[in-house]
Amino acid sequence: MAATQADTQTTAPARQVAARAVNVTTTFGRGETRVVALNDVSVEIEQGRFTAIMGPSGSGKSTLMHSMAGLDTIDSGEVWIGDVELTGLKEKALTQVRRDRLGFVFQSFNLIPTLTALENILLPLAIAGRTPDQAWVDRIIDTTGLRPRLAHRPNELSGGQQQRVACARALAGRPEIIFADEPTGNLDSKASEEILTFLGHAVRDDGQTIVMVTHEPSAAAHTDRVLFLADGRIVDEMVDPTAESVLDRLKAFDLVQVG
Ligand SMILES: Nc1ncnc2c1ncn2[C@@H]1O[C@H](COP(=O)(O)OP(=O)(O)OP(=O)(O)O)[C@@H](O)[C@H]1O
Ligand SMILES: [Mg+2]
């Protein structure tokens, strides 16, 4: 007998935790220039969900993403990807986890200047010795609108195009988790909407896990959950956000940026 929807819901297993930070503190500098970028942050990222991180400039959003992806060294606490604790891993093992399980869209793109757009997109797969899924790569290239620019190097691309290459690179290998730091920050609203819709489909249709930093309530509205950071702490969160509810919350916290 077919299970009813109610049955399915009550028996659905709890979602797996894709990434976890436990009491993470990250500081930069010493003495008078010491900055506490993350102050005892604990957070769980559920598998197969789209999570947004919002907060004022300097609140620690990029640091949180870098710390969770094993790119920044943390002062104290633990960082986990699935059931692997990154903190304490040797550099080689850490590099392997980053290469095989994580995708990262850097706020500053971090493209390789001597490679073409297509070579940049396929680089993580090439390093890992994996064969690209051509149909998937084609879908990414068409969604990002990069097909006419594939043979160009980053310095021949606009900022928005470079950002799209960075997004395509993170998506190409279907990593377990994608950390995307303001992936649409340099795009106009149409291009931005297309990429966010694509990311949303990757989450909902293919079970992709994505954590995305954004300043835009309309971008956050594509996600399942928003974490609000201020002064290196998570000060609030919201599930099933809409652009209006996010904007209201930012105003309430006085987190709306001027300019
Ligand atoms: N490498 C570094 N050396 C020194 N200070 C740093 C470094 N990286 C970040 N910081 C400081 O840590 C704090 C958090 O920075 P972070 O880049 O995480 O902020 P953010 O929320 O991503 O801001 P934005 O919205 O401007 O990208 C800031 O005060 C920043 O100046
Ligand atoms: Mg940042």
PDB file of C-alpha atoms and ligand atoms in Angstrom:
ATOM      1  CA  MET A   1       0.000   0.000   0.000  1.00  0.00           C
ATOM      2  CA  ALA A   2       1.315   3.417  -0.905  1.00  0.00           C
ATOM      3  CA  ALA A   3       2.363   5.547   2.018  1.00  0.00           C
ATOM      4  CA  THR A   4       0.386   8.725   2.481  1.00  0.00           C
ATOM      5  CA  GLN A   5       2.176  12.037   2.507  1.00  0.00           C
ATOM      6  CA  ALA A   6       1.639  12.275   6.272  1.00  0.00           C
ATOM      7  CA  ASP A   7       3.239   8.836   6.753  1.00  0.00           C
ATOM      8  CA  THR A   8       6.215   9.835   4.657  1.00  0.00           C
ATOM      9  CA  GLN A   9       6.669  13.026   6.610  1.00  0.00           C
ATOM     10  CA  THR A  10       6.503  11.383  10.027  1.00  0.00           C
ATOM     11  CA  THR A  11       8.953   8.660   9.031  1.00  0.00           C
ATOM     12  CA  ALA A  12      11.374  10.892   7.113  1.00  0.00           C
ATOM     13  CA  PRO A  13      14.828  10.621   8.678  1.00  0.00           C
ATOM     14  CA  ALA A  14      16.445  13.720  10.118  1.00  0.00           C
ATOM     15  CA  ARG A  15      18.674  15.463   7.610  1.00  0.00           C
ATOM     16  CA  GLN A  16      22.377  14.760   7.823  1.00  0.00           C
ATOM     17  CA  VAL A  17      24.681  17.506   8.952  1.00  0.00           C
ATOM     18  CA  ALA A  18      26.919  18.408   6.006  1.00  0.00           C
ATOM     19  CA  ALA A  19      29.193  20.803   7.900  1.00  0.00           C
ATOM     20  CA  ARG A  20      29.528  21.894  11.474  1.00  0.00           C
ATOM     21  CA  ALA A  21      31.375  24.567  13.420  1.00  0.00           C
ATOM     22  CA  VAL A  22      31.630  24.086  17.173  1.00  0.00           C
ATOM     23  CA  ASN A  23      32.668  27.032  19.351  1.00  0.00           C
ATOM     24  CA  VAL A  24      34.897  28.429  16.620  1.00  0.00           C
ATOM     25  CA  THR A  25      36.966  31.487  17.438  1.00  0.00           C
ATOM     26  CA  THR A  26      39.187  33.021  14.764  1.00  0.00           C
ATOM     27  CA  THR A  27      41.376  36.061  15.336  1.00  0.00           C
ATOM     28  CA  PHE A  28      43.708  38.047  13.125  1.00  0.00           C
ATOM     29  CA  GLY A  29      46.712  40.109  14.196  1.00  0.00           C
ATOM     30  CA  ARG A  30      48.125  40.707  17.646  1.00  0.00           C
ATOM     31  CA  GLY A  31      48.068  43.306  20.378  1.00  0.00           C
ATOM     32  CA  GLU A  32      46.366  46.529  19.394  1.00  0.00           C
ATOM     33  CA  THR A  33      45.592  45.325  15.879  1.00  0.00           C
ATOM     34  CA  ARG A  34      44.014  42.064  17.067  1.00  0.00           C
ATOM     35  CA  VAL A  35      40.606  41.436  15.481  1.00  0.00           C
ATOM     36  CA  VAL A  36      38.219  38.762  16.715  1.00  0.00           C
ATOM     37  CA  ALA A  37      36.636  37.832  13.380  1.00  0.00           C
ATOM     38  CA  LEU A  38      34.639  34.897  14.790  1.00  0.00           C
ATOM     39  CA  ASN A  39      33.687  34.826  18.444  1.00  0.00           C
ATOM     40  CA  ASP A  40      32.666  31.368  19.694  1.00  0.00           C
ATOM     41  CA  VAL A  41      30.478  30.496  16.707  1.00  0.00           C
ATOM     42  CA  SER A  42      28.583  27.207  16.603  1.00  0.00           C
ATOM     43  CA  VAL A  43      26.486  26.292  13.595  1.00  0.00           C
ATOM     44  CA  GLU A  44      25.243  23.230  11.742  1.00  0.00           C
ATOM     45  CA  ILE A  45      24.677  23.199   7.980  1.00  0.00           C
ATOM     46  CA  GLU A  46      22.132  20.593   6.912  1.00  0.00           C
ATOM     47  CA  GLN A  47      22.777  18.375   3.918  1.00  0.00           C
ATOM     48  CA  GLY A  48      20.687  19.214   0.846  1.00  0.00           C
ATOM     49  CA  ARG A  49      19.802  22.701   2.023  1.00  0.00           C
ATOM     50  CA  PHE A  50      20.525  26.186   0.711  1.00  0.00           C
ATOM     51  CA  THR A  51      21.777  28.372   3.567  1.00  0.00           C
ATOM     52  CA  ALA A  52      22.470  32.115   3.413  1.00  0.00           C
ATOM     53  CA  ILE A  53      24.831  34.056   5.647  1.00  0.00           C
ATOM     54  CA  MET A  54      24.126  37.752   6.033  1.00  0.00           C
ATOM     55  CA  GLY A  55      25.518  40.592   8.125  1.00  0.00           C
ATOM     56  CA  PRO A  56      27.366  43.885   7.869  1.00  0.00           C
ATOM     57  CA  SER A  57      30.745  44.262   6.193  1.00  0.00           C
ATOM     58  CA  GLY A  58      33.414  43.001   8.582  1.00  0.00           C
ATOM     59  CA  SER A  59      30.993  40.861  10.624  1.00  0.00           C
ATOM     60  CA  GLY A  60      32.943  37.680   9.833  1.00  0.00           C
ATOM     61  CA  LYS A  61      30.983  36.130   6.957  1.00  0.00           C
ATOM     62  CA  SER A  62      33.989  35.335   4.746  1.00  0.00           C
ATOM     63  CA  THR A  63      35.987  34.196   7.767  1.00  0.00           C
ATOM     64  CA  LEU A  64      33.193  31.793   8.741  1.00  0.00           C
ATOM     65  CA  MET A  65      33.094  30.333   5.227  1.00  0.00           C
ATOM     66  CA  HIS A  66      36.907  30.038   5.051  1.00  0.00           C
ATOM     67  CA  SER A  67      37.036  28.485   8.521  1.00  0.00           C
ATOM     68  CA  MET A  68      34.312  25.938   7.723  1.00  0.00           C
ATOM     69  CA  ALA A  69      36.015  24.989   4.452  1.00  0.00           C
ATOM     70  CA  GLY A  70      39.389  24.503   6.129  1.00  0.00           C
ATOM     71  CA  LEU A  71      40.945  27.476   4.334  1.00  0.00           C
ATOM     72  CA  ASP A  72      41.597  29.595   7.453  1.00  0.00           C
ATOM     73  CA  THR A  73      43.274  28.321  10.585  1.00  0.00           C
ATOM     74  CA  ILE A  74      41.023  28.750  13.604  1.00  0.00           C
ATOM     75  CA  ASP A  75      42.246  29.669  17.093  1.00  0.00           C
ATOM     76  CA  SER A  76      39.920  27.303  18.936  1.00  0.00           C
ATOM     77  CA  GLY A  77      36.893  25.108  18.401  1.00  0.00           C
ATOM     78  CA  GLU A  78      36.153  22.384  15.875  1.00  0.00           C
ATOM     79  CA  VAL A  79      35.186  22.297  12.214  1.00  0.00           C
ATOM     80  CA  TRP A  80      33.601  19.222  10.671  1.00  0.00           C
ATOM     81  CA  ILE A  81      32.736  18.256   7.096  1.00  0.00           C
ATOM     82  CA  GLY A  82      30.316  15.339   7.415  1.00  0.00           C
ATOM     83  CA  ASP A  83      31.958  12.998   9.907  1.00  0.00           C
ATOM     84  CA  VAL A  84      35.501  14.247   9.266  1.00  0.00           C
ATOM     85  CA  GLU A  85      36.964  16.751  11.701  1.00  0.00           C
ATOM     86  CA  LEU A  86      39.111  19.187   9.708  1.00  0.00           C
ATOM     87  CA  THR A  87      40.754  20.719  12.735  1.00  0.00           C
ATOM     88  CA  GLY A  88      43.770  18.584  13.440  1.00  0.00           C
ATOM     89  CA  LEU A  89      44.013  17.062   9.960  1.00  0.00           C
ATOM     90  CA  LYS A  90      47.455  17.188   8.420  1.00  0.00           C
ATOM     91  CA  GLU A  91      47.845  19.552   5.443  1.00  0.00           C
ATOM     92  CA  LYS A  92      47.801  16.730   2.886  1.00  0.00           C
ATOM     93  CA  ALA A  93      44.586  15.171   4.229  1.00  0.00           C
ATOM     94  CA  LEU A  94      42.995  18.610   4.509  1.00  0.00           C
ATOM     95  CA  THR A  95      43.889  19.413   0.889  1.00  0.00           C
ATOM     96  CA  GLN A  96      42.303  16.134  -0.136  1.00  0.00           C
ATOM     97  CA  VAL A  97      39.018  16.911   1.651  1.00  0.00           C
ATOM     98  CA  ARG A  98      38.932  20.378   0.082  1.00  0.00           C
ATOM     99  CA  ARG A  99      39.689  18.972  -3.364  1.00  0.00           C
ATOM    100  CA  ASP A 100      37.329  15.995  -3.300  1.00  0.00           C
ATOM    101  CA  ARG A 101      34.397  17.222  -1.215  1.00  0.00           C
ATOM    102  CA  LEU A 102      34.211  21.021  -1.280  1.00  0.00           C
ATOM    103  CA  GLY A 103      33.649  23.755  -3.825  1.00  0.00           C
ATOM    104  CA  PHE A 104      34.464  27.360  -3.016  1.00  0.00           C
ATOM    105  CA  VAL A 105      33.441  30.579  -4.770  1.00  0.00           C
ATOM    106  CA  PHE A 106      35.823  33.243  -3.475  1.00  0.00           C
ATOM    107  CA  GLN A 107      34.678  36.810  -2.985  1.00  0.00           C
ATOM    108  CA  SER A 108      37.734  37.807  -5.045  1.00  0.00           C
ATOM    109  CA  PHE A 109      37.164  34.966  -7.603  1.00  0.00           C
ATOM    110  CA  ASN A 110      40.742  33.534  -7.355  1.00  0.00           C
ATOM    111  CA  LEU A 111      40.855  32.471 -11.001  1.00  0.00           C
ATOM    112  CA  ILE A 112      44.134  31.309 -12.526  1.00  0.00           C
ATOM    113  CA  PRO A 113      45.188  34.169 -14.848  1.00  0.00           C
ATOM    114  CA  THR A 114      47.080  31.998 -17.333  1.00  0.00           C
ATOM    115  CA  LEU A 115      44.174  29.620 -17.959  1.00  0.00           C
ATOM    116  CA  THR A 116      41.119  30.207 -20.130  1.00  0.00           C
ATOM    117  CA  ALA A 117      37.622  30.367 -18.638  1.00  0.00           C
ATOM    118  CA  LEU A 118      36.948  26.741 -19.618  1.00  0.00           C
ATOM    119  CA  GLU A 119      40.288  25.564 -18.217  1.00  0.00           C
ATOM    120  CA  ASN A 120      39.537  27.389 -14.967  1.00  0.00           C
ATOM    121  CA  ILE A 121      36.105  25.737 -14.763  1.00  0.00           C
ATOM    122  CA  LEU A 122      37.558  22.262 -15.276  1.00  0.00           C
ATOM    123  CA  LEU A 123      40.710  22.763 -13.171  1.00  0.00           C
ATOM    124  CA  PRO A 124      39.477  21.192  -9.897  1.00  0.00           C
ATOM    125  CA  LEU A 125      38.336  18.103 -11.820  1.00  0.00           C
ATOM    126  CA  ALA A 126      41.666  17.948 -13.660  1.00  0.00           C
ATOM    127  CA  ILE A 127      43.605  18.201 -10.380  1.00  0.00           C
ATOM    128  CA  ALA A 128      41.461  15.453  -8.865  1.00  0.00           C
ATOM    129  CA  GLY A 129      41.957  13.311 -11.986  1.00  0.00           C
ATOM    130  CA  ARG A 130      38.224  13.095 -12.596  1.00  0.00           C
ATOM    131  CA  THR A 131      36.426  13.033 -15.932  1.00  0.00           C
ATOM    132  CA  PRO A 132      33.916  15.880 -16.269  1.00  0.00           C
ATOM    133  CA  ASP A 133      30.237  15.008 -16.683  1.00  0.00           C
ATOM    134  CA  GLN A 134      29.904  16.788 -20.034  1.00  0.00           C
ATOM    135  CA  ALA A 135      26.115  17.199 -19.917  1.00  0.00           C
ATOM    136  CA  TRP A 136      26.329  18.777 -16.460  1.00  0.00           C
ATOM    137  CA  VAL A 137      29.216  21.054 -17.432  1.00  0.00           C
ATOM    138  CA  ASP A 138      27.249  22.128 -20.528  1.00  0.00           C
ATOM    139  CA  ARG A 139      24.244  22.990 -18.369  1.00  0.00           C
ATOM    140  CA  ILE A 140      26.416  25.094 -16.071  1.00  0.00           C
ATOM    141  CA  ILE A 141      28.083  26.881 -18.991  1.00  0.00           C
ATOM    142  CA  ASP A 142      24.716  27.689 -20.580  1.00  0.00           C
ATOM    143  CA  THR A 143      23.124  28.842 -17.336  1.00  0.00           C
ATOM    144  CA  THR A 144      26.056  31.108 -16.580  1.00  0.00           C
ATOM    145  CA  GLY A 145      25.991  32.400 -20.172  1.00  0.00           C
ATOM    146  CA  LEU A 146      29.725  31.770 -20.504  1.00  0.00           C
ATOM    147  CA  ARG A 147      29.761  29.788 -23.740  1.00  0.00           C
ATOM    148  CA  PRO A 148      30.958  32.720 -25.930  1.00  0.00           C
ATOM    149  CA  ARG A 149      33.739  33.538 -23.431  1.00  0.00           C
ATOM    150  CA  LEU A 150      35.161  30.068 -22.757  1.00  0.00           C
ATOM    151  CA  ALA A 151      38.428  30.623 -24.644  1.00  0.00           C
ATOM    152  CA  HIS A 152      39.205  33.917 -22.876  1.00  0.00           C
ATOM    153  CA  ARG A 153      41.524  34.446 -19.939  1.00  0.00           C
ATOM    154  CA  PRO A 154      40.293  36.143 -16.748  1.00  0.00           C
ATOM    155  CA  ASN A 155      41.883  39.519 -17.640  1.00  0.00           C
ATOM    156  CA  GLU A 156      39.793  39.505 -20.836  1.00  0.00           C
ATOM    157  CA  LEU A 157      36.571  38.999 -18.882  1.00  0.00           C
ATOM    158  CA  SER A 158      34.375  41.500 -17.059  1.00  0.00           C
ATOM    159  CA  GLY A 159      34.091  41.265 -13.272  1.00  0.00           C
ATOM    160  CA  GLY A 160      30.665  39.665 -13.602  1.00  0.00           C
ATOM    161  CA  GLN A 161      31.965  37.126 -16.125  1.00  0.00           C
ATOM    162  CA  GLN A 162      34.887  36.247 -13.851  1.00  0.00           C
ATOM    163  CA  GLN A 163      32.426  35.739 -11.028  1.00  0.00           C
ATOM    164  CA  ARG A 164      30.363  33.415 -13.211  1.00  0.00           C
ATOM    165  CA  VAL A 165      33.504  31.402 -14.061  1.00  0.00           C
ATOM    166  CA  ALA A 166      34.182  31.119 -10.323  1.00  0.00           C
ATOM    167  CA  CYS A 167      30.603  29.838  -9.774  1.00  0.00           C
ATOM    168  CA  ALA A 168      30.865  27.389 -12.667  1.00  0.00           C
ATOM    169  CA  ARG A 169      34.175  26.090 -11.321  1.00  0.00           C
ATOM    170  CA  ALA A 170      32.638  25.385  -7.915  1.00  0.00           C
ATOM    171  CA  LEU A 171      29.635  23.604  -9.457  1.00  0.00           C
ATOM    172  CA  ALA A 172      31.440  21.567 -12.138  1.00  0.00           C
ATOM    173  CA  GLY A 173      32.543  18.683  -9.922  1.00  0.00           C
ATOM    174  CA  ARG A 174      29.278  18.467  -7.934  1.00  0.00           C
ATOM    175  CA  PRO A 175      31.108  18.676  -4.607  1.00  0.00           C
ATOM    176  CA  GLU A 176      29.318  17.667  -1.402  1.00  0.00           C
ATOM    177  CA  ILE A 177      29.178  21.273  -0.261  1.00  0.00           C
ATOM    178  CA  ILE A 178      29.596  24.540  -2.092  1.00  0.00           C
ATOM    179  CA  PHE A 179      30.644  27.579  -0.090  1.00  0.00           C
ATOM    180  CA  ALA A 180      29.889  30.662  -2.184  1.00  0.00           C
ATOM    181  CA  ASP A 181      31.053  34.063  -0.939  1.00  0.00           C
ATOM    182  CA  GLU A 182      28.772  36.686  -2.517  1.00  0.00           C
ATOM    183  CA  PRO A 183      28.559  34.695  -5.786  1.00  0.00           C
ATOM    184  CA  THR A 184      26.258  37.241  -7.412  1.00  0.00           C
ATOM    185  CA  GLY A 185      27.741  40.398  -5.889  1.00  0.00           C
ATOM    186  CA  ASN A 186      29.016  41.661  -9.256  1.00  0.00           C
ATOM    187  CA  LEU A 187      26.058  40.670 -11.407  1.00  0.00           C
ATOM    188  CA  ASP A 188      23.054  42.608 -12.639  1.00  0.00           C
ATOM    189  CA  SER A 189      19.679  41.473 -11.343  1.00  0.00           C
ATOM    190  CA  LYS A 190      18.859  39.288 -14.369  1.00  0.00           C
ATOM    191  CA  ALA A 191      22.153  37.370 -14.367  1.00  0.00           C
ATOM    192  CA  SER A 192      21.964  37.162 -10.593  1.00  0.00           C
ATOM    193  CA  GLU A 193      18.445  35.750 -10.671  1.00  0.00           C
ATOM    194  CA  GLU A 194      19.459  33.111 -13.252  1.00  0.00           C
ATOM    195  CA  ILE A 195      22.399  31.884 -11.206  1.00  0.00           C
ATOM    196  CA  LEU A 196      20.440  31.862  -7.939  1.00  0.00           C
ATOM    197  CA  THR A 197      17.616  29.920  -9.590  1.00  0.00           C
ATOM    198  CA  PHE A 198      20.175  27.441 -10.917  1.00  0.00           C
ATOM    199  CA  LEU A 199      21.748  27.079  -7.451  1.00  0.00           C
ATOM    200  CA  GLY A 200      18.252  26.607  -5.975  1.00  0.00           C
ATOM    201  CA  HIS A 201      17.533  23.809  -8.477  1.00  0.00           C
ATOM    202  CA  ALA A 202      20.874  22.149  -7.715  1.00  0.00           C
ATOM    203  CA  VAL A 203      19.796  22.054  -4.048  1.00  0.00           C
ATOM    204  CA  ARG A 204      16.199  20.975  -4.512  1.00  0.00           C
ATOM    205  CA  ASP A 205      16.527  18.646  -7.526  1.00  0.00           C
ATOM    206  CA  ASP A 206      20.011  17.208  -7.026  1.00  0.00           C
ATOM    207  CA  GLY A 207      20.462  17.402  -3.240  1.00  0.00           C
ATOM    208  CA  GLN A 208      23.390  19.846  -3.496  1.00  0.00           C
ATOM    209  CA  THR A 209      24.334  21.568  -0.232  1.00  0.00           C
ATOM    210  CA  ILE A 210      25.125  25.275  -0.628  1.00  0.00           C
ATOM    211  CA  VAL A 211      26.172  27.929   1.865  1.00  0.00           C
ATOM    212  CA  MET A 212      26.117  31.417   0.376  1.00  0.00           C
ATOM    213  CA  VAL A 213      27.101  34.816   1.704  1.00  0.00           C
ATOM    214  CA  THR A 214      24.922  37.616   0.401  1.00  0.00           C
ATOM    215  CA  HIS A 215      23.997  41.216   1.142  1.00  0.00           C
ATOM    216  CA  GLU A 216      20.828  41.005  -0.952  1.00  0.00           C
ATOM    217  CA  PRO A 217      17.470  40.121   0.641  1.00  0.00           C
ATOM    218  CA  SER A 218      16.262  39.033  -2.821  1.00  0.00           C
ATOM    219  CA  ALA A 219      19.169  36.569  -3.051  1.00  0.00           C
ATOM    220  CA  ALA A 220      18.553  35.287   0.475  1.00  0.00           C
ATOM    221  CA  ALA A 221      14.929  34.637  -0.561  1.00  0.00           C
ATOM    222  CA  HIS A 222      16.223  31.780  -2.779  1.00  0.00           C
ATOM    223  CA  THR A 223      17.535  29.944   0.274  1.00  0.00           C
ATOM    224  CA  ASP A 224      15.958  27.747   2.951  1.00  0.00           C
ATOM    225  CA  ARG A 225      17.547  29.416   5.945  1.00  0.00           C
ATOM    226  CA  VAL A 226      19.398  32.637   6.752  1.00  0.00           C
ATOM    227  CA  LEU A 227      22.027  33.024   9.466  1.00  0.00           C
ATOM    228  CA  PHE A 228      22.645  36.596  10.600  1.00  0.00           C
ATOM    229  CA  LEU A 229      26.143  37.496  11.751  1.00  0.00           C
ATOM    230  CA  ALA A 230      27.189  40.603  13.650  1.00  0.00           C
ATOM    231  CA  ASP A 231      30.561  41.256  15.288  1.00  0.00           C
ATOM    232  CA  GLY A 232      31.714  37.694  14.760  1.00  0.00           C
ATOM    233  CA  ARG A 233      28.654  36.065  16.323  1.00  0.00           C
ATOM    234  CA  ILE A 234      25.503  34.486  14.954  1.00  0.00           C
ATOM    235  CA  VAL A 235      22.825  36.793  16.312  1.00  0.00           C
ATOM    236  CA  ASP A 236      19.729  35.320  14.651  1.00  0.00           C
ATOM    237  CA  GLU A 237      18.429  32.942  12.029  1.00  0.00           C
ATOM    238  CA  MET A 238      15.348  32.637   9.859  1.00  0.00           C
ATOM    239  CA  VAL A 239      13.852  29.685   7.975  1.00  0.00           C
ATOM    240  CA  ASP A 240      11.969  29.960   4.669  1.00  0.00           C
ATOM    241  CA  PRO A 241      12.984  33.596   4.178  1.00  0.00           C
ATOM    242  CA  THR A 242      11.319  36.030   1.813  1.00  0.00           C
ATOM    243  CA  ALA A 243      12.938  39.247   0.586  1.00  0.00           C
ATOM    244  CA  GLU A 244      10.504  41.221   2.775  1.00  0.00           C
ATOM    245  CA  SER A 245      11.037  39.183   5.942  1.00  0.00           C
ATOM    246  CA  VAL A 246      14.829  39.367   5.525  1.00  0.00           C
ATOM    247  CA  LEU A 247      14.766  43.116   4.949  1.00  0.00           C
ATOM    248  CA  ASP A 248      12.571  43.584   8.036  1.00  0.00           C
ATOM    249  CA  ARG A 249      14.971  41.499  10.126  1.00  0.00           C
ATOM    250  CA  LEU A 250      18.000  43.428   8.859  1.00  0.00           C
ATOM    251  CA  LYS A 251      16.269  46.690   9.726  1.00  0.00           C
ATOM    252  CA  ALA A 252      15.334  45.398  13.170  1.00  0.00           C
ATOM    253  CA  PHE A 253      18.977  44.536  13.803  1.00  0.00           C
ATOM    254  CA  ASP A 254      20.157  47.722  12.200  1.00  0.00           C
ATOM    255  CA  LEU A 255      22.159  45.522   9.818  1.00  0.00           C
ATOM    256  CA  VAL A 256      21.096  47.297   6.640  1.00  0.00           C
ATOM    257  CA  GLN A 257      24.150  48.699   4.949  1.00  0.00           C
ATOM    258  CA  VAL A 258      24.257  52.285   3.942  1.00  0.00           C
ATOM    259  CA  GLY A 259      25.487  52.954   0.425  1.00  0.00           C
TER     260      GLY A 259
HETATM  261  N1  LIG B   1      43.737  38.226   6.778  1.00  0.00           N
HETATM  262  C1  LIG B   1      43.253  39.107   7.640  1.00  0.00           C
HETATM  263  N2  LIG B   1      44.078  39.827   8.421  1.00  0.00           N
HETATM  264  C2  LIG B   1      43.619  40.716   9.327  1.00  0.00           C
HETATM  265  N3  LIG B   1      42.311  40.958   9.541  1.00  0.00           N
HETATM  266  C3  LIG B   1      41.434  40.263   8.798  1.00  0.00           C
HETATM  267  C4  LIG B   1      41.844  39.318   7.804  1.00  0.00           C
HETATM  268  N4  LIG B   1      40.739  38.793   7.219  1.00  0.00           N
HETATM  269  C5  LIG B   1      39.683  39.383   7.806  1.00  0.00           C
HETATM  270  N5  LIG B   1      40.086  40.263   8.762  1.00  0.00           N
HETATM  271  C6  LIG B   1      39.226  41.067   9.641  1.00  0.00           C
HETATM  272  O1  LIG B   1      38.273  40.192  10.236  1.00  0.00           O
HETATM  273  C7  LIG B   1      36.978  40.792  10.278  1.00  0.00           C
HETATM  274  C8  LIG B   1      35.990  39.928   9.524  1.00  0.00           C
HETATM  275  O2  LIG B   1      36.329  39.944   8.155  1.00  0.00           O
HETATM  276  P1  LIG B   1      35.494  39.169   7.040  1.00  0.00           P
HETATM  277  O3  LIG B   1      36.275  39.254   5.785  1.00  0.00           O
HETATM  278  O4  LIG B   1      35.141  37.817   7.547  1.00  0.00           O
HETATM  279  O5  LIG B   1      34.161  40.056   6.967  1.00  0.00           O
HETATM  280  P2  LIG B   1      32.898  39.950   6.003  1.00  0.00           P
HETATM  281  O6  LIG B   1      31.703  39.823   6.891  1.00  0.00           O
HETATM  282  O7  LIG B   1      33.126  38.883   5.002  1.00  0.00           O
HETATM  283  O8  LIG B   1      32.873  41.394   5.318  1.00  0.00           O
HETATM  284  P3  LIG B   1      32.483  41.848   3.807  1.00  0.00           P
HETATM  285  O9  LIG B   1      30.983  41.912   3.760  1.00  0.00           O
HETATM  286  O10 LIG B   1      33.103  43.207   3.707  1.00  0.00           O
HETATM  287  O11 LIG B   1      33.060  40.865   2.849  1.00  0.00           O
HETATM  288  C9  LIG B   1      37.140  42.191   9.685  1.00  0.00           C
HETATM  289  O12 LIG B   1      37.312  43.090  10.761  1.00  0.00           O
HETATM  290  C10 LIG B   1      38.408  42.076   8.853  1.00  0.00           C
HETATM  291  O13 LIG B   1      39.073  43.314   8.770  1.00  0.00           O
HETATM  292 MG    MG B   2      33.419  38.916   2.951  1.00  0.00          MG
END
